[in-house]
Short mmCIF file of C-alpha atoms in Angstrom, two decimals:
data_model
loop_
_atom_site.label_atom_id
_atom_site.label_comp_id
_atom_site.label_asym_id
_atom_site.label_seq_id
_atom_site.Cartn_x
_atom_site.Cartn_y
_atom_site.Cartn_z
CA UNK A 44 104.97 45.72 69.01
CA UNK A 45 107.66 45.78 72.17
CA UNK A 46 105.99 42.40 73.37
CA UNK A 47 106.99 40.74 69.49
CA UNK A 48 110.11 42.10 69.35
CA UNK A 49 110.62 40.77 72.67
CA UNK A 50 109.55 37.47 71.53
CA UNK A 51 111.63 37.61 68.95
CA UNK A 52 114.75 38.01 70.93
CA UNK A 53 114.23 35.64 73.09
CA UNK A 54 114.06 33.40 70.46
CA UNK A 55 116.66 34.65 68.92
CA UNK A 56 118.86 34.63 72.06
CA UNK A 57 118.87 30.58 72.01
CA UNK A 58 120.93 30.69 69.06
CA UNK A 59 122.71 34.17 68.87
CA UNK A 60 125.79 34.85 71.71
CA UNK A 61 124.08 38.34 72.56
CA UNK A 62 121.72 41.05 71.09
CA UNK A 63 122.70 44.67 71.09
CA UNK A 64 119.39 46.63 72.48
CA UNK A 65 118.39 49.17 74.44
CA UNK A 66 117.80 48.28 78.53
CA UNK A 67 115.55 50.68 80.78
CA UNK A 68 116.21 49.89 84.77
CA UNK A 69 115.48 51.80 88.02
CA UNK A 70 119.13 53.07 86.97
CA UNK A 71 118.32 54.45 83.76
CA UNK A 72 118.67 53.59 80.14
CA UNK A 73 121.60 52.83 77.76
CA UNK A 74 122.38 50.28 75.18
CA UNK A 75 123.41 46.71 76.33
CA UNK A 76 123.92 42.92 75.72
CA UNK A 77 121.14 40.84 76.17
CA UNK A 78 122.03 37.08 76.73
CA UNK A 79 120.22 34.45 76.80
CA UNK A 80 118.33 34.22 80.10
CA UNK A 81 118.31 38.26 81.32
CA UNK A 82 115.17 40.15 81.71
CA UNK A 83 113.77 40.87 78.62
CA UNK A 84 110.96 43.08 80.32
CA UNK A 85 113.98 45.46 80.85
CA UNK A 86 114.40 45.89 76.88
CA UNK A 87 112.85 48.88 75.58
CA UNK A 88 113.19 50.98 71.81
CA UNK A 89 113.35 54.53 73.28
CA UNK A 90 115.11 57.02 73.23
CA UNK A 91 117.22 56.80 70.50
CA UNK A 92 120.90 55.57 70.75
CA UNK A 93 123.81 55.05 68.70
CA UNK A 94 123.64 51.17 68.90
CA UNK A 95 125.43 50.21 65.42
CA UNK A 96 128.43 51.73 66.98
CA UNK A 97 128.12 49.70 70.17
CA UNK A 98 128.05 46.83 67.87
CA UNK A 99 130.68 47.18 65.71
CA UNK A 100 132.76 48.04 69.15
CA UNK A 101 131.14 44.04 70.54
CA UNK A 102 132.34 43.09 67.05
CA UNK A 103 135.66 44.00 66.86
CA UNK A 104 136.55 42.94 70.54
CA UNK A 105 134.65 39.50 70.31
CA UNK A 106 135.68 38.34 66.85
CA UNK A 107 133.91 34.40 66.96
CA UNK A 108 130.57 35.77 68.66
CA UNK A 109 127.15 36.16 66.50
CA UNK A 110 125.78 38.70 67.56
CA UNK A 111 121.88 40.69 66.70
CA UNK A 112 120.91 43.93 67.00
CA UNK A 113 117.55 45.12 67.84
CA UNK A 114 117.26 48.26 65.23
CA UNK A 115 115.24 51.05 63.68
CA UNK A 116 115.35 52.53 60.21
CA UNK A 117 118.32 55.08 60.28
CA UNK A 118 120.24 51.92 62.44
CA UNK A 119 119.87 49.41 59.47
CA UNK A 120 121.26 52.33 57.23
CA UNK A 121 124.13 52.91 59.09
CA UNK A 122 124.80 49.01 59.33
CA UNK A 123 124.72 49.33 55.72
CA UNK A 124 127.36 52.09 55.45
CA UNK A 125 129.49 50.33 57.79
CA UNK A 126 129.17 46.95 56.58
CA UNK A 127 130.64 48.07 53.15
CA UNK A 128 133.55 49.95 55.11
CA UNK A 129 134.37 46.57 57.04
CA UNK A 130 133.25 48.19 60.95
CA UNK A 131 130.74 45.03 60.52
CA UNK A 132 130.50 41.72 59.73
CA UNK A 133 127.06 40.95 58.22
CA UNK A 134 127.90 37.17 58.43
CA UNK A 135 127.70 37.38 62.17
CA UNK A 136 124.94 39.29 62.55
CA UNK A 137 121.06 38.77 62.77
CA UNK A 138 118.92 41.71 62.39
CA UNK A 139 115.68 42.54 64.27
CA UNK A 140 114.22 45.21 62.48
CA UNK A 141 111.23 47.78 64.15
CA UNK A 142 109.42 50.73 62.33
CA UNK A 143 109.87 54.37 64.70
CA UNK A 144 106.43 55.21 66.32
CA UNK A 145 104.68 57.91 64.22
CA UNK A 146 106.05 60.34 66.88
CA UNK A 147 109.50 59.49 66.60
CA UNK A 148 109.36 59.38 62.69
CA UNK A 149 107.72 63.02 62.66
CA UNK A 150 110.34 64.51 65.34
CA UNK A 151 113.33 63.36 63.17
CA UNK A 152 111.75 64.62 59.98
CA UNK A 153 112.66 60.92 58.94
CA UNK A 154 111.66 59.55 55.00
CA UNK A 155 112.73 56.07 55.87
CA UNK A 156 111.50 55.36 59.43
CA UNK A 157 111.24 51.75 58.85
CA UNK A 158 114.87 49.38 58.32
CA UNK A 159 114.95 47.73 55.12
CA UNK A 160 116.10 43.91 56.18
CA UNK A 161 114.86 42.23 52.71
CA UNK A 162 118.89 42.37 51.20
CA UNK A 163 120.58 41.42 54.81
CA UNK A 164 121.07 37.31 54.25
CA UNK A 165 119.58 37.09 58.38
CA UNK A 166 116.81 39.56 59.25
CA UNK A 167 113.62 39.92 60.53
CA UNK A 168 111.11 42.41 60.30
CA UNK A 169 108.53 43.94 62.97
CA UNK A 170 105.67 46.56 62.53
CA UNK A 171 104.34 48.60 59.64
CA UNK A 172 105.67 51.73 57.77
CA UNK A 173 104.60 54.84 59.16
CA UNK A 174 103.34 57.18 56.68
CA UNK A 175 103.07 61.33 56.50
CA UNK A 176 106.08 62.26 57.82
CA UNK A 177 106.95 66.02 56.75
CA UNK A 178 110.42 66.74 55.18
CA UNK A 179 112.75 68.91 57.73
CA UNK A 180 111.23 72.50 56.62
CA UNK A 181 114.92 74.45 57.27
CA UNK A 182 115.96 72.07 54.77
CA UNK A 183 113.45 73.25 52.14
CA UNK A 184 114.00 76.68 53.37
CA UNK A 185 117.21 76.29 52.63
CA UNK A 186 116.67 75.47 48.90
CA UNK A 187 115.03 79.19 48.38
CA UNK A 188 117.64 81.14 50.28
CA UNK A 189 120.70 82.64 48.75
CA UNK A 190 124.60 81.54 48.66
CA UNK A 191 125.44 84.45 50.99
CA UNK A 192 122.67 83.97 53.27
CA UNK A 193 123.37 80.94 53.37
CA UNK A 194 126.97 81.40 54.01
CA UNK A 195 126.21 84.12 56.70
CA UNK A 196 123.84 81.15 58.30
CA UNK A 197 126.32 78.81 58.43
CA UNK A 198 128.87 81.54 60.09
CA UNK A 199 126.64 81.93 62.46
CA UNK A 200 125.85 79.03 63.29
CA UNK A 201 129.60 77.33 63.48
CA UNK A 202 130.31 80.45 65.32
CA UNK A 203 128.62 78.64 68.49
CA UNK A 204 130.53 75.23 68.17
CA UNK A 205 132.49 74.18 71.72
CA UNK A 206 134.28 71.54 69.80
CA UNK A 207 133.50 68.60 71.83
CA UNK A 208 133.62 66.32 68.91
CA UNK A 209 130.12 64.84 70.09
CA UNK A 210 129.14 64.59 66.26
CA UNK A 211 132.20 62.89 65.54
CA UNK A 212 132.19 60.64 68.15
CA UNK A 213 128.22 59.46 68.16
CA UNK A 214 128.29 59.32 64.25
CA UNK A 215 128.13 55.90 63.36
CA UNK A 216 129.88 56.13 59.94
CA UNK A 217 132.62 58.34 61.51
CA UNK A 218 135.19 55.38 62.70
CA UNK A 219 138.38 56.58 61.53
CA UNK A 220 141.28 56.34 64.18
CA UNK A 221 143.23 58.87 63.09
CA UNK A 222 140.48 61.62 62.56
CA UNK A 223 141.28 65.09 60.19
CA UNK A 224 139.61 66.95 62.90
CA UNK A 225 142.17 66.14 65.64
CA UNK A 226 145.33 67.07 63.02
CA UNK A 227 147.03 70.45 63.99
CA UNK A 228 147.23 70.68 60.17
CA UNK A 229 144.31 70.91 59.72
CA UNK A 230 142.36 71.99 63.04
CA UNK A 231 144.37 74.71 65.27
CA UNK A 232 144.45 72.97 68.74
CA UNK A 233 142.55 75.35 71.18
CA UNK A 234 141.18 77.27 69.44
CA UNK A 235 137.41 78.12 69.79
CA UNK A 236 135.15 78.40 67.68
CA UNK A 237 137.16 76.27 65.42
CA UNK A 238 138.19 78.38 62.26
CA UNK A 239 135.13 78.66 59.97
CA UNK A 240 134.76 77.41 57.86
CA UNK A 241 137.32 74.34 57.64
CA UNK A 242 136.15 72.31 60.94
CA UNK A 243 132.62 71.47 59.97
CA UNK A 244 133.29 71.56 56.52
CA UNK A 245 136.29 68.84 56.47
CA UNK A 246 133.37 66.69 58.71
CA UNK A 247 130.60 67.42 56.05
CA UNK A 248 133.10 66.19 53.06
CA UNK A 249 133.83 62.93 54.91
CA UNK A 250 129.91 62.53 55.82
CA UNK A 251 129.44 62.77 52.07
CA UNK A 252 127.87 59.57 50.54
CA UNK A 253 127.97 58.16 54.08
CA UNK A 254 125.93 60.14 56.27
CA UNK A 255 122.41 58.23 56.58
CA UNK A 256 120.40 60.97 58.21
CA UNK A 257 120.36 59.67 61.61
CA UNK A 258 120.64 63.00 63.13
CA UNK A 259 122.62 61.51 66.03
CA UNK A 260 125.01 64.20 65.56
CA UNK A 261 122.73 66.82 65.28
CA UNK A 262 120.76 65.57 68.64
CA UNK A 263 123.88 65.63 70.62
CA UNK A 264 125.15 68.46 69.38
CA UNK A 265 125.88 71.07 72.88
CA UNK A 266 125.51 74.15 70.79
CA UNK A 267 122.02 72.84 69.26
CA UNK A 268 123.51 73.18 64.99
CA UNK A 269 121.62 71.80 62.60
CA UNK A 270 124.31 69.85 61.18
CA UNK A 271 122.09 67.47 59.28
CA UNK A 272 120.46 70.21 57.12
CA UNK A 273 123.82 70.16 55.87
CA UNK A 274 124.19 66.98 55.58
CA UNK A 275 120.89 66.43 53.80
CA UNK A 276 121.79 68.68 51.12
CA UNK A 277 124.92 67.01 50.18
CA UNK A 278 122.95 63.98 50.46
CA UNK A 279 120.50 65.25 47.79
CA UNK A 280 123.26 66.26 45.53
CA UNK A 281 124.99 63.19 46.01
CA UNK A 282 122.04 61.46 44.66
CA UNK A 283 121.08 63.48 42.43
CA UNK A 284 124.65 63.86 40.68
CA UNK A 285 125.69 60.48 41.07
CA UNK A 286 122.90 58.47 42.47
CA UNK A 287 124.05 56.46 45.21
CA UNK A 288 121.65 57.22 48.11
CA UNK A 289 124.08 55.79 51.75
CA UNK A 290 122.33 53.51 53.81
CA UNK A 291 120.17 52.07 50.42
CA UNK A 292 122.18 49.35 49.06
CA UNK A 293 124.06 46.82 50.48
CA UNK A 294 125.94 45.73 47.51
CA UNK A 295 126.28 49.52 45.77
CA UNK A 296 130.20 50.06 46.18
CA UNK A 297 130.43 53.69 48.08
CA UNK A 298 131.49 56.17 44.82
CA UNK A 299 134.44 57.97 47.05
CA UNK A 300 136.04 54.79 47.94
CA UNK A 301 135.95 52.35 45.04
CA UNK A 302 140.24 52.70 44.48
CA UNK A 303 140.11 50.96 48.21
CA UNK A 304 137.84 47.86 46.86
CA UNK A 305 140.58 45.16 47.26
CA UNK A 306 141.93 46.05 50.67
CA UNK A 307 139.32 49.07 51.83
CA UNK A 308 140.77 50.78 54.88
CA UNK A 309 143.99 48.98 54.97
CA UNK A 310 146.11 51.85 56.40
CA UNK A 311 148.67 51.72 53.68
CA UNK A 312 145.95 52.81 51.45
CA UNK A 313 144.08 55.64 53.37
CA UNK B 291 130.92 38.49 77.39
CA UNK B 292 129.50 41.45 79.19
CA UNK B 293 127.83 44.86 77.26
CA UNK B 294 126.46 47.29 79.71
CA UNK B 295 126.18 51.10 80.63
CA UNK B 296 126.20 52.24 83.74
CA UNK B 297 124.63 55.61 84.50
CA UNK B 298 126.84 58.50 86.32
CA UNK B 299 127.52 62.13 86.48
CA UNK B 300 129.96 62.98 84.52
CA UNK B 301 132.88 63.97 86.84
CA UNK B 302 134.34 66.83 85.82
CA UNK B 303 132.76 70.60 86.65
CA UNK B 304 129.74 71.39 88.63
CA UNK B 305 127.20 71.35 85.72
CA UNK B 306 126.41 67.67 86.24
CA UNK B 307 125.98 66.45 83.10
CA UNK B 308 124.82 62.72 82.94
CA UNK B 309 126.65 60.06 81.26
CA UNK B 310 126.63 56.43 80.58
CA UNK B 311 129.98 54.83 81.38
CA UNK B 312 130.15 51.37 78.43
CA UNK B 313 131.55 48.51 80.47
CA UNK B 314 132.76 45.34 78.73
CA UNK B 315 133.60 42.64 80.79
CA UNK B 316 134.30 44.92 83.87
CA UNK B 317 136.40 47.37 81.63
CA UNK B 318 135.01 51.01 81.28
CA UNK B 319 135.75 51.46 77.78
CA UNK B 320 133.74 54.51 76.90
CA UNK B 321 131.02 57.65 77.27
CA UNK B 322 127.70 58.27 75.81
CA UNK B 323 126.05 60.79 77.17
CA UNK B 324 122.16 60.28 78.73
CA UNK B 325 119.74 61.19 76.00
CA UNK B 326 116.92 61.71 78.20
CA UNK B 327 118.22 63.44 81.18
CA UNK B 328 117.38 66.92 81.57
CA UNK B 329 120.53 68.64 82.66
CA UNK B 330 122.34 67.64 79.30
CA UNK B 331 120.03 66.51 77.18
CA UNK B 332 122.11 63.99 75.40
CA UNK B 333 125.03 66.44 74.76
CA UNK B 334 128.25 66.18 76.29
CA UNK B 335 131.32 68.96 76.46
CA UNK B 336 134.76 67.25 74.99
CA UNK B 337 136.22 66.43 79.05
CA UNK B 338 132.52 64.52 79.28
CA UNK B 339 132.79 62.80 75.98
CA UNK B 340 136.31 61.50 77.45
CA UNK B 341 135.67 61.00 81.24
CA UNK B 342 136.39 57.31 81.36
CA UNK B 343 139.96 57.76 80.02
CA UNK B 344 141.92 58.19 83.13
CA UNK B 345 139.69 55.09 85.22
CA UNK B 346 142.41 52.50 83.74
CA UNK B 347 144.79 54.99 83.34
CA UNK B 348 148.35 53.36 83.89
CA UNK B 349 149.71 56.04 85.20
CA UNK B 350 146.91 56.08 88.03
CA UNK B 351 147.71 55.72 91.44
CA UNK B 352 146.14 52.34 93.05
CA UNK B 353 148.46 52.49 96.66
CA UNK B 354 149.68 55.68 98.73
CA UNK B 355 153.34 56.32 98.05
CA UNK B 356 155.71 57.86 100.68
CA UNK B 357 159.01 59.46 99.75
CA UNK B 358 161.63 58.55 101.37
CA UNK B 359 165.42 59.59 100.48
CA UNK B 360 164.09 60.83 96.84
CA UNK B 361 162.33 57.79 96.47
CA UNK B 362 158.70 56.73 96.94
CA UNK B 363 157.82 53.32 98.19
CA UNK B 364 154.51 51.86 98.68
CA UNK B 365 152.39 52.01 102.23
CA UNK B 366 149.46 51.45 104.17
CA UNK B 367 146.41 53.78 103.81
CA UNK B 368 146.78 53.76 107.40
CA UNK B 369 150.77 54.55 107.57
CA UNK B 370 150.39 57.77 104.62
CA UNK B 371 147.15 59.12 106.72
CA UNK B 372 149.11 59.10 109.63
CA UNK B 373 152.19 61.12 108.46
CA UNK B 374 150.10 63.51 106.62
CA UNK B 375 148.02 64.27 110.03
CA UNK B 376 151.58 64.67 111.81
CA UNK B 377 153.17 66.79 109.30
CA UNK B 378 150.36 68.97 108.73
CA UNK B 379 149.92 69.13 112.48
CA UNK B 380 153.49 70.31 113.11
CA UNK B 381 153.22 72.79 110.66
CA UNK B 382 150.47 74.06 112.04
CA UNK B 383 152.17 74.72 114.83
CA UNK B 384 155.07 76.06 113.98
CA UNK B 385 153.82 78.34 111.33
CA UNK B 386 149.88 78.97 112.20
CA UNK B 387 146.93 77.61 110.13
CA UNK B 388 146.93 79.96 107.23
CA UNK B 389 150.88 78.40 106.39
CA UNK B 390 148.40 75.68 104.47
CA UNK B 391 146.45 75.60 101.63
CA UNK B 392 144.43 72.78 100.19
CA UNK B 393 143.01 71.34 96.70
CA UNK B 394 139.93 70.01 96.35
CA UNK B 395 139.14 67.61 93.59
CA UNK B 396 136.84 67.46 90.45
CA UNK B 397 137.11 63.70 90.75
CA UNK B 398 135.45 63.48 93.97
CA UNK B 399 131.62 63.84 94.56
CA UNK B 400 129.80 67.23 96.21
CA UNK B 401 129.73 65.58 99.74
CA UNK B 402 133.38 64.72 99.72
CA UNK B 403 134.14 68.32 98.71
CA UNK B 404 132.20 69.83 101.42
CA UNK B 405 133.88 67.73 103.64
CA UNK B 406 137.12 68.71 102.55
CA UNK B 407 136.26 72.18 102.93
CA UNK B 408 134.57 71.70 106.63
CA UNK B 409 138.13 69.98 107.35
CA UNK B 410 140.15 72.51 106.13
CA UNK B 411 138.42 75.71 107.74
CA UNK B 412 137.14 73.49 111.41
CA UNK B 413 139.85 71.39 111.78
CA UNK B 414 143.31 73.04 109.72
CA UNK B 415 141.67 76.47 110.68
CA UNK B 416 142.10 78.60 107.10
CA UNK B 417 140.32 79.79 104.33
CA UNK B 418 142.58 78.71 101.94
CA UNK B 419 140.73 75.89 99.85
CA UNK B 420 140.03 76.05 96.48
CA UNK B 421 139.35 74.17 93.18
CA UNK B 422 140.05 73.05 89.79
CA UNK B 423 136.59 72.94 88.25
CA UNK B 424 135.67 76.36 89.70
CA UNK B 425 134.31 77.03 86.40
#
């Protein structure tokens, strides 16, 4: 599959100013800009990085430039997300879309390990669905356990947080600049662990119909919290009260910001 | 139009947590931290998450500055090493070895540290040498 996708890009490359994928060198591995003539033997699809946030970042600062991204499932539902909360321009972007090895699928407990491109007006699609991944089991636990076990879970668990803002700051839908979680009002400064159980709990409201189950958060997380089993839940309510499932549709309007449709995230709105 | 990460240790305390420093066009604009590295694991504490913000720092010093009169005006590497080697000399001197103390740096790599430790107790003669990231 690498060798197509690398195909692809080069291709792609001819007519695109850069694509957004992941480069492994002698020096390591991180995201970067492939342009037309570099090494594609140097682009690789693992591990996992937060590479809709690196584009929307190439976005913002180079506003003429069409740019692709080389992404996986929980990527294309973040694009998605963002797209409809203006941190990307789908006009100026081509998609290269690659299913997660069966391995990858099955360590992120993922339903959706495969980007759906068919609704994204330039897109491409490479490799087939993988098939038998388990749900996350601590989520289904979760489902039989009750509200004060739960509750004395969660203590416990937000009890270990160092408050390095990793999940805010990896989280692709999380793109605020002035964030709740840095507001004295809100969040004592200093204190640690932050005061349970506002912190995480002003995070999970914002991640609500947003979060895409990436589990970036969760994966950087210092303190090792399963912050997606939250997530997920609200995720499943969210659907099934309301039924807008984030990262899904392109042209579903996000429920908790449809008074923002005319001018969404215009600060004199927020 | 330049995207890249270049691969570091995060500066800050001794744990050596690895991070990716996001250039854009020369311009270290941010920090991921190193999924795959074994001493973090793709986590990063909140100084690692923001170890890029004092590298274009304005208020970052580029030259040595000596004060003269209550003022400081720009010199030579050469010129500020010099007058730091004669005053700390004199006072060495005048009031013995242990009349100086010296802080290291979290900024600076292991080998510079140990340097500036050999330095102080071989060539200033004390013990007094400590750190801000003795954490």
């Amino acid at each position: 599959m690498i060798e197509e996708i690398r195909t692809q890009v080069a291709k792609q490359l001819q007519k695109l100013d850069g694509i957004v994928g992941l480069r492994q060198t002698n020096q390591g591995t991180g995201p970067f800009l492939f342009r037309d003539g570099d090494d594609l033997n140097q682009l690789v699809l693992e591990p996992r990085y937060p590479l809709p946030v690196v584009l929307s970042k190439l976005q913002k600062q180079f506003r003429d430039a069409n740019f692709g991204i080389v992404a996986r499932g929980c990527d294309v539902r973040a694009l998605v997300e963002m797209t409809k909360r203006l941190q990307i321009d789908s006009d100026r972007l081509y998609l290269i879309g690659f299913t997660c090895s069966a391995e990858q699928a099955k360590m992120c407990y993922c339903a959706d390990p495969f980007p759906a491109i068919e609704q994204w007006p330039k897109a491409e699609m490479i490799g087939e669905s993988v098939t038998g991944v388990q749900p996350n089991p601590l989520v289904e636990k979760f489902k039989t356990m009750s509200w004060e076990d739960r509750r004395t879970f969660w203590h416990q668990q937000f009890q270990k947080c160092i408050k390095c803002y990793g999940c805010r700051d990896i989280c692709p839908v999380c793109f605020c600049e002035a964030c709740s979680l840095e507001d004295p009002q809100w969040v004592e400064p200093g204190l640690l662990a932050p005061e349970f159980p506002t912190f995480h709990l002003i995070k999970a409201i914002h991640m609500t119909t947003r979060c895409v189950s990436c589990r970036q958060c969760e994966l950087a997380c210092p303190s090792e919290i399963p912050l997606t089993v939250l997530y997920d839940l609200i995720r499943e309510d969210v659907s099934n009260l309301i039924g807008y499932i984030p990262g899904a549709d392109l042209e579903a309007a996000p429920p908790l910001s449809l008074t923002l449709s005319d001018a969404p995230m215009k600060s004199d709105l927020v | 139009m330049e995207y890249r990460n270049i691969q570091t240790i995060c500066p800050f305390c001794g744990c050596g947590c690895a991070i990716n420093l996001e250039v854009v066009d020369g311009k270290v604009v941010g920090v991921l931290p190193v999924v795959d590295h074994p001493v973090n694991q793709g986590s990063l504490c909140i100084k690692g998450w923001n170890a890029h913000s004092f590298v274009h720092h304005e208020d970052r010093l580029k030259v040595p500055l000596i004060r003269e009169n209550g003022e400081f005006r720009e010199a030579s590497w050469e010129e500020a090493i010099k007058l730091v080697a004669k005053n700390l000399e004199g006072i060495k001197k005048k009031f013995g070895s242990d009349a100086i103390g010296v802080l290291a740096s979290a900024k600076c790599t292991n080998e510079e540290n140990y340097l500036l430790q050999k330095f102080t107790r071989s060539v200033i003669g004390t013990n007094n040498i400590d750190h801000c990231a003795r954490l």
